[in-house]
mmCIF file of C-alpha atoms in Angstrom:
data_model
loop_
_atom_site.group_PDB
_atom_site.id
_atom_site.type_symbol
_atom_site.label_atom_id
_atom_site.label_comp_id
_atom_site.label_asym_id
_atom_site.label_seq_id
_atom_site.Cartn_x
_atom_site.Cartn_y
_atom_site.Cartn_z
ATOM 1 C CA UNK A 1 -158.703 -96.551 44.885
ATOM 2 C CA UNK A 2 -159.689 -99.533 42.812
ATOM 3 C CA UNK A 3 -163.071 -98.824 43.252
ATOM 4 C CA UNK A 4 -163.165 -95.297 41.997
ATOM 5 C CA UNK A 5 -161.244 -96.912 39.023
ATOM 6 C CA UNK A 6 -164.174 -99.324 37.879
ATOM 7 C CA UNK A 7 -167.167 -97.380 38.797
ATOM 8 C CA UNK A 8 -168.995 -94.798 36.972
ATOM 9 C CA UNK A 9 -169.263 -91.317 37.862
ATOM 10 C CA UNK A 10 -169.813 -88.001 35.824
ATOM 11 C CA UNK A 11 -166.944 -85.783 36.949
ATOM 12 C CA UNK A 12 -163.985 -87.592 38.598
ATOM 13 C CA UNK A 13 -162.693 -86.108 41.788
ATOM 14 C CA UNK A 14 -158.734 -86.887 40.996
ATOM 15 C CA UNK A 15 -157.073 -88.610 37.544
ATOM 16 C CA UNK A 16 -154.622 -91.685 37.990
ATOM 17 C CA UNK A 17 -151.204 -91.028 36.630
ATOM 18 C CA UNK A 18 -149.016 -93.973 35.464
ATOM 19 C CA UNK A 19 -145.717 -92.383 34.562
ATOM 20 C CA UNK A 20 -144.136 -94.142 31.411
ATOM 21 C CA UNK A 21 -146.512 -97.453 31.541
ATOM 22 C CA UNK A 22 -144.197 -100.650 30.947
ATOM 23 C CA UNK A 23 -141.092 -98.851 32.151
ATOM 24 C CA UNK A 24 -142.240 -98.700 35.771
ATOM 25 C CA UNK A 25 -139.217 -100.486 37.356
ATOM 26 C CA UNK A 26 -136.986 -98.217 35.161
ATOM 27 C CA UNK A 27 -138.946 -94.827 36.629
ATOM 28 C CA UNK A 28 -136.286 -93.887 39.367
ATOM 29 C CA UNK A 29 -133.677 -94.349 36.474
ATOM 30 C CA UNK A 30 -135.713 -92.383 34.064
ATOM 31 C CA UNK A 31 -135.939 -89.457 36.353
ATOM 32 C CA UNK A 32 -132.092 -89.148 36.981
ATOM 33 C CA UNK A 33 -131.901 -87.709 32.690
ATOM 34 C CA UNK A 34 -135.221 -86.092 33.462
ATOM 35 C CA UNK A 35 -133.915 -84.128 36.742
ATOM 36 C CA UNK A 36 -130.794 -83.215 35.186
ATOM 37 C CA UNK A 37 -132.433 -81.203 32.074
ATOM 38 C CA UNK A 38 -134.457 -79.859 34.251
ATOM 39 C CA UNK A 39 -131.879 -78.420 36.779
ATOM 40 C CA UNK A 40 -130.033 -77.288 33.912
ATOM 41 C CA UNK A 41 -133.285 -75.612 31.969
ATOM 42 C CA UNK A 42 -133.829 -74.034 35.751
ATOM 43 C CA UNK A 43 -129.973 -72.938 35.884
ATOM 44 C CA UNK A 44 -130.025 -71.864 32.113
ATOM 45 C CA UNK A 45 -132.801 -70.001 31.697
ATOM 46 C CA UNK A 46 -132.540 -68.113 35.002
ATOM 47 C CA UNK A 47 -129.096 -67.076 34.068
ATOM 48 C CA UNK A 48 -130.325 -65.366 30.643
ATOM 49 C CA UNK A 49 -133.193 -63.527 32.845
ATOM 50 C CA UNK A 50 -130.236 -62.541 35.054
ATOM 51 C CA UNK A 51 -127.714 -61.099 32.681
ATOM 52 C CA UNK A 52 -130.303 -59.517 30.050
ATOM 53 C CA UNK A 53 -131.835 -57.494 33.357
ATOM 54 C CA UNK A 54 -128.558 -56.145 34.632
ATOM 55 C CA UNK A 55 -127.050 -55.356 31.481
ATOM 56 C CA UNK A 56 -128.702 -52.250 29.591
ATOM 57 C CA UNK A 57 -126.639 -53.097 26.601
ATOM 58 C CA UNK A 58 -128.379 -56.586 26.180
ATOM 59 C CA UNK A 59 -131.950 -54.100 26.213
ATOM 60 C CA UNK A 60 -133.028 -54.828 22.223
ATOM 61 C CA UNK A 61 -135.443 -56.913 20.564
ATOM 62 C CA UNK A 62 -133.326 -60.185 20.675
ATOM 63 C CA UNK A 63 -132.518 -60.208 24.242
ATOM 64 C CA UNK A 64 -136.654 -59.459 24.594
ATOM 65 C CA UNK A 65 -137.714 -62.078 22.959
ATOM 66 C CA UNK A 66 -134.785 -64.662 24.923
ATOM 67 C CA UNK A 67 -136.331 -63.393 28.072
ATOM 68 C CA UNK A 68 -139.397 -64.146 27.248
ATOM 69 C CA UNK A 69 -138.651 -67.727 25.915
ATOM 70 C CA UNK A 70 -136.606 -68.013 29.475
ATOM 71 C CA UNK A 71 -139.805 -67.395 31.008
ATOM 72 C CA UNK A 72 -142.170 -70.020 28.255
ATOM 73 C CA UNK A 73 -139.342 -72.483 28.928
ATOM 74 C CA UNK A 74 -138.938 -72.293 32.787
ATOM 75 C CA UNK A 75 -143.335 -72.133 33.596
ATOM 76 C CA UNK A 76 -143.384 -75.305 30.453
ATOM 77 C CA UNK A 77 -140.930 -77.319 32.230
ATOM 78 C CA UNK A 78 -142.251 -76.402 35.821
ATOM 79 C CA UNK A 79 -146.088 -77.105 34.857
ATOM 80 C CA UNK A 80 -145.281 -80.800 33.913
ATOM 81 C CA UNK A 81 -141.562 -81.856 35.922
ATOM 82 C CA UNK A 82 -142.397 -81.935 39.880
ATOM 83 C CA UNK A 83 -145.718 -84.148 39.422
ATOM 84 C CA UNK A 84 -143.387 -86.804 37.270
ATOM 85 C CA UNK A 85 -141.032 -86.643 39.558
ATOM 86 C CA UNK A 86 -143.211 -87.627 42.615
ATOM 87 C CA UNK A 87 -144.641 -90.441 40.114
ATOM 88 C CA UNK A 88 -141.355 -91.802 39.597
ATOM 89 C CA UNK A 89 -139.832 -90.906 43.053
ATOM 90 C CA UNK A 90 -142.677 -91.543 45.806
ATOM 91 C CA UNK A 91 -144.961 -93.162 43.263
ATOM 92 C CA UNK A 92 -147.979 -90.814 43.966
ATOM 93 C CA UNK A 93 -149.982 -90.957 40.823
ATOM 94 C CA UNK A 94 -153.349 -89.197 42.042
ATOM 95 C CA UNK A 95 -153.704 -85.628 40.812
ATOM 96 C CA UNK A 96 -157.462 -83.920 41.749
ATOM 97 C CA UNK A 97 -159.592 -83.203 38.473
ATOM 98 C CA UNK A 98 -158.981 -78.607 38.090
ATOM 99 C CA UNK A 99 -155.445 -79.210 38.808
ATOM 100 C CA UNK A 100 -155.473 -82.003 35.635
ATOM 101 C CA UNK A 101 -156.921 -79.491 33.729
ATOM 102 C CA UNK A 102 -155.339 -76.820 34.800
ATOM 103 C CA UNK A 103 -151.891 -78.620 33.780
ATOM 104 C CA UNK A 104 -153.543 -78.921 30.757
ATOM 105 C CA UNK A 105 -154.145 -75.393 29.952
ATOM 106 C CA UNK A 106 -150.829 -74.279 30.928
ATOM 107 C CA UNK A 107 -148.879 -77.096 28.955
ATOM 108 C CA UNK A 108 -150.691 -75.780 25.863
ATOM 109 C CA UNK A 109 -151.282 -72.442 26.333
ATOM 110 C CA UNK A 110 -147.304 -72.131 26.576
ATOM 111 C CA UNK A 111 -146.506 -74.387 24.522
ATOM 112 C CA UNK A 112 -148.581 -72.004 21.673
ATOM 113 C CA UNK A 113 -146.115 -69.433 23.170
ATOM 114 C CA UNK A 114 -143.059 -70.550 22.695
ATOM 115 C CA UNK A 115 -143.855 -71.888 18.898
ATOM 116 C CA UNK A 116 -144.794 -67.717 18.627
ATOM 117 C CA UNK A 117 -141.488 -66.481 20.152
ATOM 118 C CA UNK A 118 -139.881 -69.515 17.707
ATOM 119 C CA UNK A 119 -141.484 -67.158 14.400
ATOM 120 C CA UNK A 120 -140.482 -63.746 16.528
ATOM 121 C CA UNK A 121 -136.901 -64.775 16.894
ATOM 122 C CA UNK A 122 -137.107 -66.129 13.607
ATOM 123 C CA UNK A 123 -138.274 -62.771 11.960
ATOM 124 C CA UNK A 124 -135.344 -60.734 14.256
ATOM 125 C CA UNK A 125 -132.794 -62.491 12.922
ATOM 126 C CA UNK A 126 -134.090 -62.274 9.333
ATOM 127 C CA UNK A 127 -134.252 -58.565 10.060
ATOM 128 C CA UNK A 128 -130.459 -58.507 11.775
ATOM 129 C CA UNK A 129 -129.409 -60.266 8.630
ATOM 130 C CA UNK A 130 -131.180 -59.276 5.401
ATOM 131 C CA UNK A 131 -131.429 -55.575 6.141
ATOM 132 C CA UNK A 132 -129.097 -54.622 9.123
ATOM 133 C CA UNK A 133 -129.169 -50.921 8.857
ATOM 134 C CA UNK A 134 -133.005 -50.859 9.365
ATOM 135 C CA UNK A 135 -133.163 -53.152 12.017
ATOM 136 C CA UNK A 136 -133.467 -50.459 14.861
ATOM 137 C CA UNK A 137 -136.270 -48.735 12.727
ATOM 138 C CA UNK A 138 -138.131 -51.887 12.297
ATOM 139 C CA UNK A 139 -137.862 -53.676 15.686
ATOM 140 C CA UNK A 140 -138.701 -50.567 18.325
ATOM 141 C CA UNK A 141 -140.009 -51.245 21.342
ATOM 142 C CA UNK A 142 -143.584 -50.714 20.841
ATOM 143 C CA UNK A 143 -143.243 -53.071 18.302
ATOM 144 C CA UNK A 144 -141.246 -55.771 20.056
ATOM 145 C CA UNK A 145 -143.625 -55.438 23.233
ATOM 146 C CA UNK A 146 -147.082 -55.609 20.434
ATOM 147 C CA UNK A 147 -145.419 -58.761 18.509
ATOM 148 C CA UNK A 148 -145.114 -60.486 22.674
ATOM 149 C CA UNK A 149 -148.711 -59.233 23.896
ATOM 150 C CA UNK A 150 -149.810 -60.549 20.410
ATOM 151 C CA UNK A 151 -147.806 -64.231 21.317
ATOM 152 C CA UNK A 152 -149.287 -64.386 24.860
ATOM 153 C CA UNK A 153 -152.854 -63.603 23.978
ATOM 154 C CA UNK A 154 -152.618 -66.130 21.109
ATOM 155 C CA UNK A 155 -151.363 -68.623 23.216
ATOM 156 C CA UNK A 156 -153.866 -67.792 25.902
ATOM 157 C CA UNK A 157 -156.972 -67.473 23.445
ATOM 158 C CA UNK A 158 -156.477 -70.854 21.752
ATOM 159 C CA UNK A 159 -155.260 -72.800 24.818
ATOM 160 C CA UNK A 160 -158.596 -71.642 26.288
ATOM 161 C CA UNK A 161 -161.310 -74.460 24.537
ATOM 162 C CA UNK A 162 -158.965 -77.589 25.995
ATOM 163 C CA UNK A 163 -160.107 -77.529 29.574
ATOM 164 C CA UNK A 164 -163.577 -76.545 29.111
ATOM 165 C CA UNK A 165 -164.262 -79.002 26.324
ATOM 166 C CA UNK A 166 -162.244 -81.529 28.976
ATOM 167 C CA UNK A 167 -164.662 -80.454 31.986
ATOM 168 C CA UNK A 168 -168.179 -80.864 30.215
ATOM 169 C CA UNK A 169 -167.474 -84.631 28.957
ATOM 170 C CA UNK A 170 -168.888 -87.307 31.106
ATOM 171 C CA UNK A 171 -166.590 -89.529 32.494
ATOM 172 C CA UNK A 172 -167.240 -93.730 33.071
ATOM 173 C CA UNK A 173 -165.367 -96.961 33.318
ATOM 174 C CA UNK A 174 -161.886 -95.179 34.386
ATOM 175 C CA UNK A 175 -160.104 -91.978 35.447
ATOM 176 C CA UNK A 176 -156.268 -93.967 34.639
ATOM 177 C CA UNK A 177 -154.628 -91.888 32.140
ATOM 178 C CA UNK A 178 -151.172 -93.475 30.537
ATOM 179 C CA UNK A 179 -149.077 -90.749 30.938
ATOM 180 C CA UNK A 180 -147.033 -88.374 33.190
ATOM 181 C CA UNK A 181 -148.998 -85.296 32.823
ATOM 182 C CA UNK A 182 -152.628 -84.481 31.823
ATOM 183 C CA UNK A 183 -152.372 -84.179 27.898
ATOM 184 C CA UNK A 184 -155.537 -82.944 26.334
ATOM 185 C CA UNK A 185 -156.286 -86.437 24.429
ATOM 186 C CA UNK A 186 -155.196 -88.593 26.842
ATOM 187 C CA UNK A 187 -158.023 -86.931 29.048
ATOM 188 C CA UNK A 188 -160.228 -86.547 26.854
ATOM 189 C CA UNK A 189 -160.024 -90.144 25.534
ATOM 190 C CA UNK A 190 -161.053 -91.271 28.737
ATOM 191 C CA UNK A 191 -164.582 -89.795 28.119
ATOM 192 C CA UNK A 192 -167.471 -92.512 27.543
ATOM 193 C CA UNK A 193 -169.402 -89.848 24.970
ATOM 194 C CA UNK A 194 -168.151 -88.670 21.095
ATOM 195 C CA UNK A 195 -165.246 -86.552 21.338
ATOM 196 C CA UNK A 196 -165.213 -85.389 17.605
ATOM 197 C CA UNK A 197 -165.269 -81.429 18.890
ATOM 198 C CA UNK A 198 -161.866 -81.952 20.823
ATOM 199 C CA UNK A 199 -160.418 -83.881 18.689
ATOM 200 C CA UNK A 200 -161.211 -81.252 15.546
ATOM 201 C CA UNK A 201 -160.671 -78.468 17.367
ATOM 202 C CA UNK A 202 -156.630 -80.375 18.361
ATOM 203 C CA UNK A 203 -156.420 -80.440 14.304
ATOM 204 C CA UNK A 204 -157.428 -77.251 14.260
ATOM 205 C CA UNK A 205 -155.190 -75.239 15.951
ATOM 206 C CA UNK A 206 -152.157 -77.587 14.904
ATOM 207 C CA UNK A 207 -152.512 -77.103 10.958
ATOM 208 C CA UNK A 208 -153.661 -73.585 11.319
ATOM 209 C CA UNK A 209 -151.702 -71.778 14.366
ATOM 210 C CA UNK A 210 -148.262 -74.495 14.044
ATOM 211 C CA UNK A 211 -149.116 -74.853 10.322
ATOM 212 C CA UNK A 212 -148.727 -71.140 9.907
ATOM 213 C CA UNK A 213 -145.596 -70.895 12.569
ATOM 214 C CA UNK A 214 -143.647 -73.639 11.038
ATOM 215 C CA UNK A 215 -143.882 -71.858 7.359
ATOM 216 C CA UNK A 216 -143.538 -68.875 8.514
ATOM 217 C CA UNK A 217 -140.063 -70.271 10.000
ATOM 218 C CA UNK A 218 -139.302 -71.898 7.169
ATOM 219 C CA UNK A 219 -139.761 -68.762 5.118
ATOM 220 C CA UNK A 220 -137.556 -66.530 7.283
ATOM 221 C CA UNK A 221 -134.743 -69.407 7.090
ATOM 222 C CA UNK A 222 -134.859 -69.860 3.508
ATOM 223 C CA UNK A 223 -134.314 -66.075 3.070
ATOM 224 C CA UNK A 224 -131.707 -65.740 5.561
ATOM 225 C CA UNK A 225 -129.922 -68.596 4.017
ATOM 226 C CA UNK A 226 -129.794 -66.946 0.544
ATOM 227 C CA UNK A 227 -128.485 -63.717 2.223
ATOM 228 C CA UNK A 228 -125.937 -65.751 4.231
ATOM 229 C CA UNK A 229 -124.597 -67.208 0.763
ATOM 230 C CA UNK A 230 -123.866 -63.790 -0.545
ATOM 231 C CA UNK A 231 -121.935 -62.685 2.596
ATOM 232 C CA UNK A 232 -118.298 -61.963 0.781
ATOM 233 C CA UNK A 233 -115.934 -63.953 2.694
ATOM 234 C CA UNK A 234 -116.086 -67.142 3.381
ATOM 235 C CA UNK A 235 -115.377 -66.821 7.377
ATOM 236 C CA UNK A 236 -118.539 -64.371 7.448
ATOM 237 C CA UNK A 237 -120.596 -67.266 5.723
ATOM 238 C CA UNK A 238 -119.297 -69.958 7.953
ATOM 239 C CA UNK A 239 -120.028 -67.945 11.185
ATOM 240 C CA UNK A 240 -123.684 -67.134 10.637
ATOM 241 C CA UNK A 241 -124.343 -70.686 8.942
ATOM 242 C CA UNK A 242 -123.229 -72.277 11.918
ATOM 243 C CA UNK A 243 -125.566 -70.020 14.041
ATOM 244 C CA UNK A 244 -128.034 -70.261 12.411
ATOM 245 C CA UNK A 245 -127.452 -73.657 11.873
ATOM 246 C CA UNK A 246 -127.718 -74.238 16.177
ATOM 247 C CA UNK A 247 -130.816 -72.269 16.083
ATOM 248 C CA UNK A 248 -133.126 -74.875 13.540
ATOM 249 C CA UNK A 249 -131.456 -77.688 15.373
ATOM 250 C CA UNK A 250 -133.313 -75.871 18.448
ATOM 251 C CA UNK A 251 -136.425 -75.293 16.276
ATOM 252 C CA UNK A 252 -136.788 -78.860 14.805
ATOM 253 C CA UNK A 253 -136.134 -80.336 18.589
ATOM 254 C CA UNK A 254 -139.370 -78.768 19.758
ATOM 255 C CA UNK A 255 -141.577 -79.157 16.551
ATOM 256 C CA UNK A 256 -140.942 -82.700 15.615
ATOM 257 C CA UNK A 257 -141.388 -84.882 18.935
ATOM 258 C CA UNK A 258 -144.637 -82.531 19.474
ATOM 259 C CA UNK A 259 -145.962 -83.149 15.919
ATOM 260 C CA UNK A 260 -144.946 -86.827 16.817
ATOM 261 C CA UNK A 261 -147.201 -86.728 20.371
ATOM 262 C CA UNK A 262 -149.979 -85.161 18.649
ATOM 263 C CA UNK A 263 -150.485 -86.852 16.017
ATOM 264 C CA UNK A 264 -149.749 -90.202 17.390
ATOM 265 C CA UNK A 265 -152.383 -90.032 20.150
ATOM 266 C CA UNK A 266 -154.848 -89.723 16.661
ATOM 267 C CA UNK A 267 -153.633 -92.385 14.553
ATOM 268 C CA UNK A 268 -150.180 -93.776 16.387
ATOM 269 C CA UNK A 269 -152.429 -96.827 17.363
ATOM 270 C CA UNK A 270 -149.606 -99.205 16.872
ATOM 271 C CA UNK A 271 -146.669 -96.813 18.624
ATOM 272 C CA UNK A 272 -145.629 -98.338 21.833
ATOM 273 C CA UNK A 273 -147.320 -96.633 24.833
ATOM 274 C CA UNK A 274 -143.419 -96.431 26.963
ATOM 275 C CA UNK A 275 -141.976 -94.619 23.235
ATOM 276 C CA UNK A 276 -145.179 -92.390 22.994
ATOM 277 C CA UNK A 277 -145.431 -91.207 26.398
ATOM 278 C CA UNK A 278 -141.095 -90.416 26.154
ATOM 279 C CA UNK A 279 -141.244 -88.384 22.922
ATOM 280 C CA UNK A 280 -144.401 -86.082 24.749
ATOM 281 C CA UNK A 281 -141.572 -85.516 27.748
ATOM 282 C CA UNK A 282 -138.987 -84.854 25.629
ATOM 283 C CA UNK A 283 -140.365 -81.950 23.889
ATOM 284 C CA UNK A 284 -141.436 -80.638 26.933
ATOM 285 C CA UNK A 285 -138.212 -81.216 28.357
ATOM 286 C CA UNK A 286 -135.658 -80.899 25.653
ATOM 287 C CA UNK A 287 -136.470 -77.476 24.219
ATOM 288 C CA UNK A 288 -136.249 -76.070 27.736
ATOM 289 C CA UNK A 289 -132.562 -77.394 27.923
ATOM 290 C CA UNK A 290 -131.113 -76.384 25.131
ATOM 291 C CA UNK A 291 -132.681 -72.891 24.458
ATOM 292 C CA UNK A 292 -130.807 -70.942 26.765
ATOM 293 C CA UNK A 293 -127.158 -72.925 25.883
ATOM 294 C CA UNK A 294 -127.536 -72.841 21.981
ATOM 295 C CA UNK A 295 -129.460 -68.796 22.255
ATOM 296 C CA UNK A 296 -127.276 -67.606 25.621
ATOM 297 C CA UNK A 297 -124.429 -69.247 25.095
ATOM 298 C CA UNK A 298 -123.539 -68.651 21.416
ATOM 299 C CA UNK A 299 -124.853 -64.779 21.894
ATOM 300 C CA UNK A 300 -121.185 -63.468 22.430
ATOM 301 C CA UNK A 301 -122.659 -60.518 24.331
ATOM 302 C CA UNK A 302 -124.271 -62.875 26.577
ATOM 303 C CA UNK A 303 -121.521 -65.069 26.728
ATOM 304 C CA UNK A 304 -118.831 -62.308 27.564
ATOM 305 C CA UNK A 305 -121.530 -60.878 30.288
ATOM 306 C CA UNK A 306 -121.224 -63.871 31.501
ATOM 307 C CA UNK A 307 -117.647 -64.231 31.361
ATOM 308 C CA UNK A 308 -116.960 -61.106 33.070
ATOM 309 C CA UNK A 309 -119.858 -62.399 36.252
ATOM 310 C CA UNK A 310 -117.674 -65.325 37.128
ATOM 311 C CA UNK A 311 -114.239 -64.182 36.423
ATOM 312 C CA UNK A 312 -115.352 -60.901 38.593
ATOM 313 C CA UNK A 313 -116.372 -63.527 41.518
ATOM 314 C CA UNK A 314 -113.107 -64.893 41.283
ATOM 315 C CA UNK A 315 -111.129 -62.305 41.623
#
């Protein structure tokens, strides 16, 4: 293995893993808080799939757009969770070259997805709030199912460049890459030839397609929270504030330790490697977790389904 480490070649048969470098003796620790969020982003999201499929009433354009976030957040998690795990667990670091990049691809291309479904669900609820009566005429179905083929092919389309611009680099010197997963820079930086095209095309898509997400957001929010001022009573304000409240708390748990990755594996040079390579699981991670408690769980129509499911077992 040391050999293949040191000695040049053009296209690497497998990549090196490390895990979290300079936390190796803590690694079976680590993976106790990282096996937990993941059983319960397995448990969670599964649940919402569940219940929204066996209840017709829960068939609108919120419930649509959870499902599909269920599904972002359970192949996100997946593509990055059982290779860390066998790094921390049986220490097997090797992972062969397509399946690096094929990691790659998925960790992005759904990771563009789920930012979408972030401005989809952001731009339901602006309709549910600021003009409830039309909300039915605005979000149909044909709508709801163009606004998620438009999200997937987006995600799909831009996700696309990373592993090709990854396979045609040469590779020399070393094929260890300090992290858990394959991340597109941390491959890519590994490449003994000028990387400026990956590296622009990374800007690129983060100030143009999470650029435009994250005002987009922003917009919706600011909107809702001017109609949510001039709800009459004050329990009516309360209420939605505090939803809405859970949901940015959601939002800004997925943007901000992903802005943090990216941009730190760009000009982070003096970010410690262990805190670096932590914050890129955690928003892989996190998100996954919370999504279906703070969406499912504080949808009362969800939450009564799922009421009725155990209480019905029960008895």
């Amino acid at each position: 293995m040391s050999d293949s480490n040191t000695t040049n070649f053009t296209n690497p048969s497998t990549f090196i893993l490390l895990g979290i470098p300079g936390l190796e003796g803590g690694h079976i620790w680590i993976s106790i808080p990282f096996c937990a969020m993941y059983a319960i982003a397995i448990l969670g999201n599964f649940t919402i799939l569940f219940i929204v499929k066996n209840e017709t009433s829960l068939h609108g354009p919120m419930y649509y757009f959870l499902c599909m976030m269920a599904v972002t957040d359970l192949v996100l998690s997946t593509s990055i969770l059982p290779k860390t795990l066998s790094i921390f667990w049986f220490n097997s670091r090797e992972i062969d070259f397509s399946a690096c990049l094929t990691q790659l691809y998925f960790i992005h291309c759904f990771t563009a997805m789920e930012s979408g479904i972030f401005v989809a669900m952001a731009l339901d609820r602006y309709v549910a709030i600021c003009h409830p009566l039309r909300h039915s005429t605005i979000l149909t179905n044909p709508v709801v199912a163009k606004i998620g083929l438009a999200v997937v092919l987006r995600g799909a389309m831009f996700a696309l460049p990373y592993p090709f611009l990854a396979r045609r680099w040469p590779y020399c010197t070393t094929n260890i890459i300090a992290q858990s997963y394959c991340e597109h820079m941390a491959v890519v930086k590994l490449a003994c030839t000028d990387i400026r095209i990956s590296n622009y095309y990374g800007l690129f898509v983060v100030f143009s397609m999470i650029g435009l997400d994250v005002s987009s957001i922003a917009v919706s929010y600011t909107l809702i929270l001017r109609a949510i001022f001039s709800l009459p009573t004050k329990d009516a304000r309360l209420k939605t504030f505090g939803t809405c409240g859970s949901h940015l708390c959601v939002i800004l748990a997925f943007y901000i330790p992903s802005l943090f990755s990216f941009l730190t594996h760009r000009f982070g040079h003096n970010v410690p490697l262990h805190f670096h390579v932590l914050m890129a699981n955690v928003y892989l991670l996190v998100p996954p977790m919370l999504n279906p408690i703070i969406y499912g769980m504080r949808t009362k129509e969800i939450r009564d389904r799922l009421f009725q499911l155990f209480t019905h077992k029960g008895t």
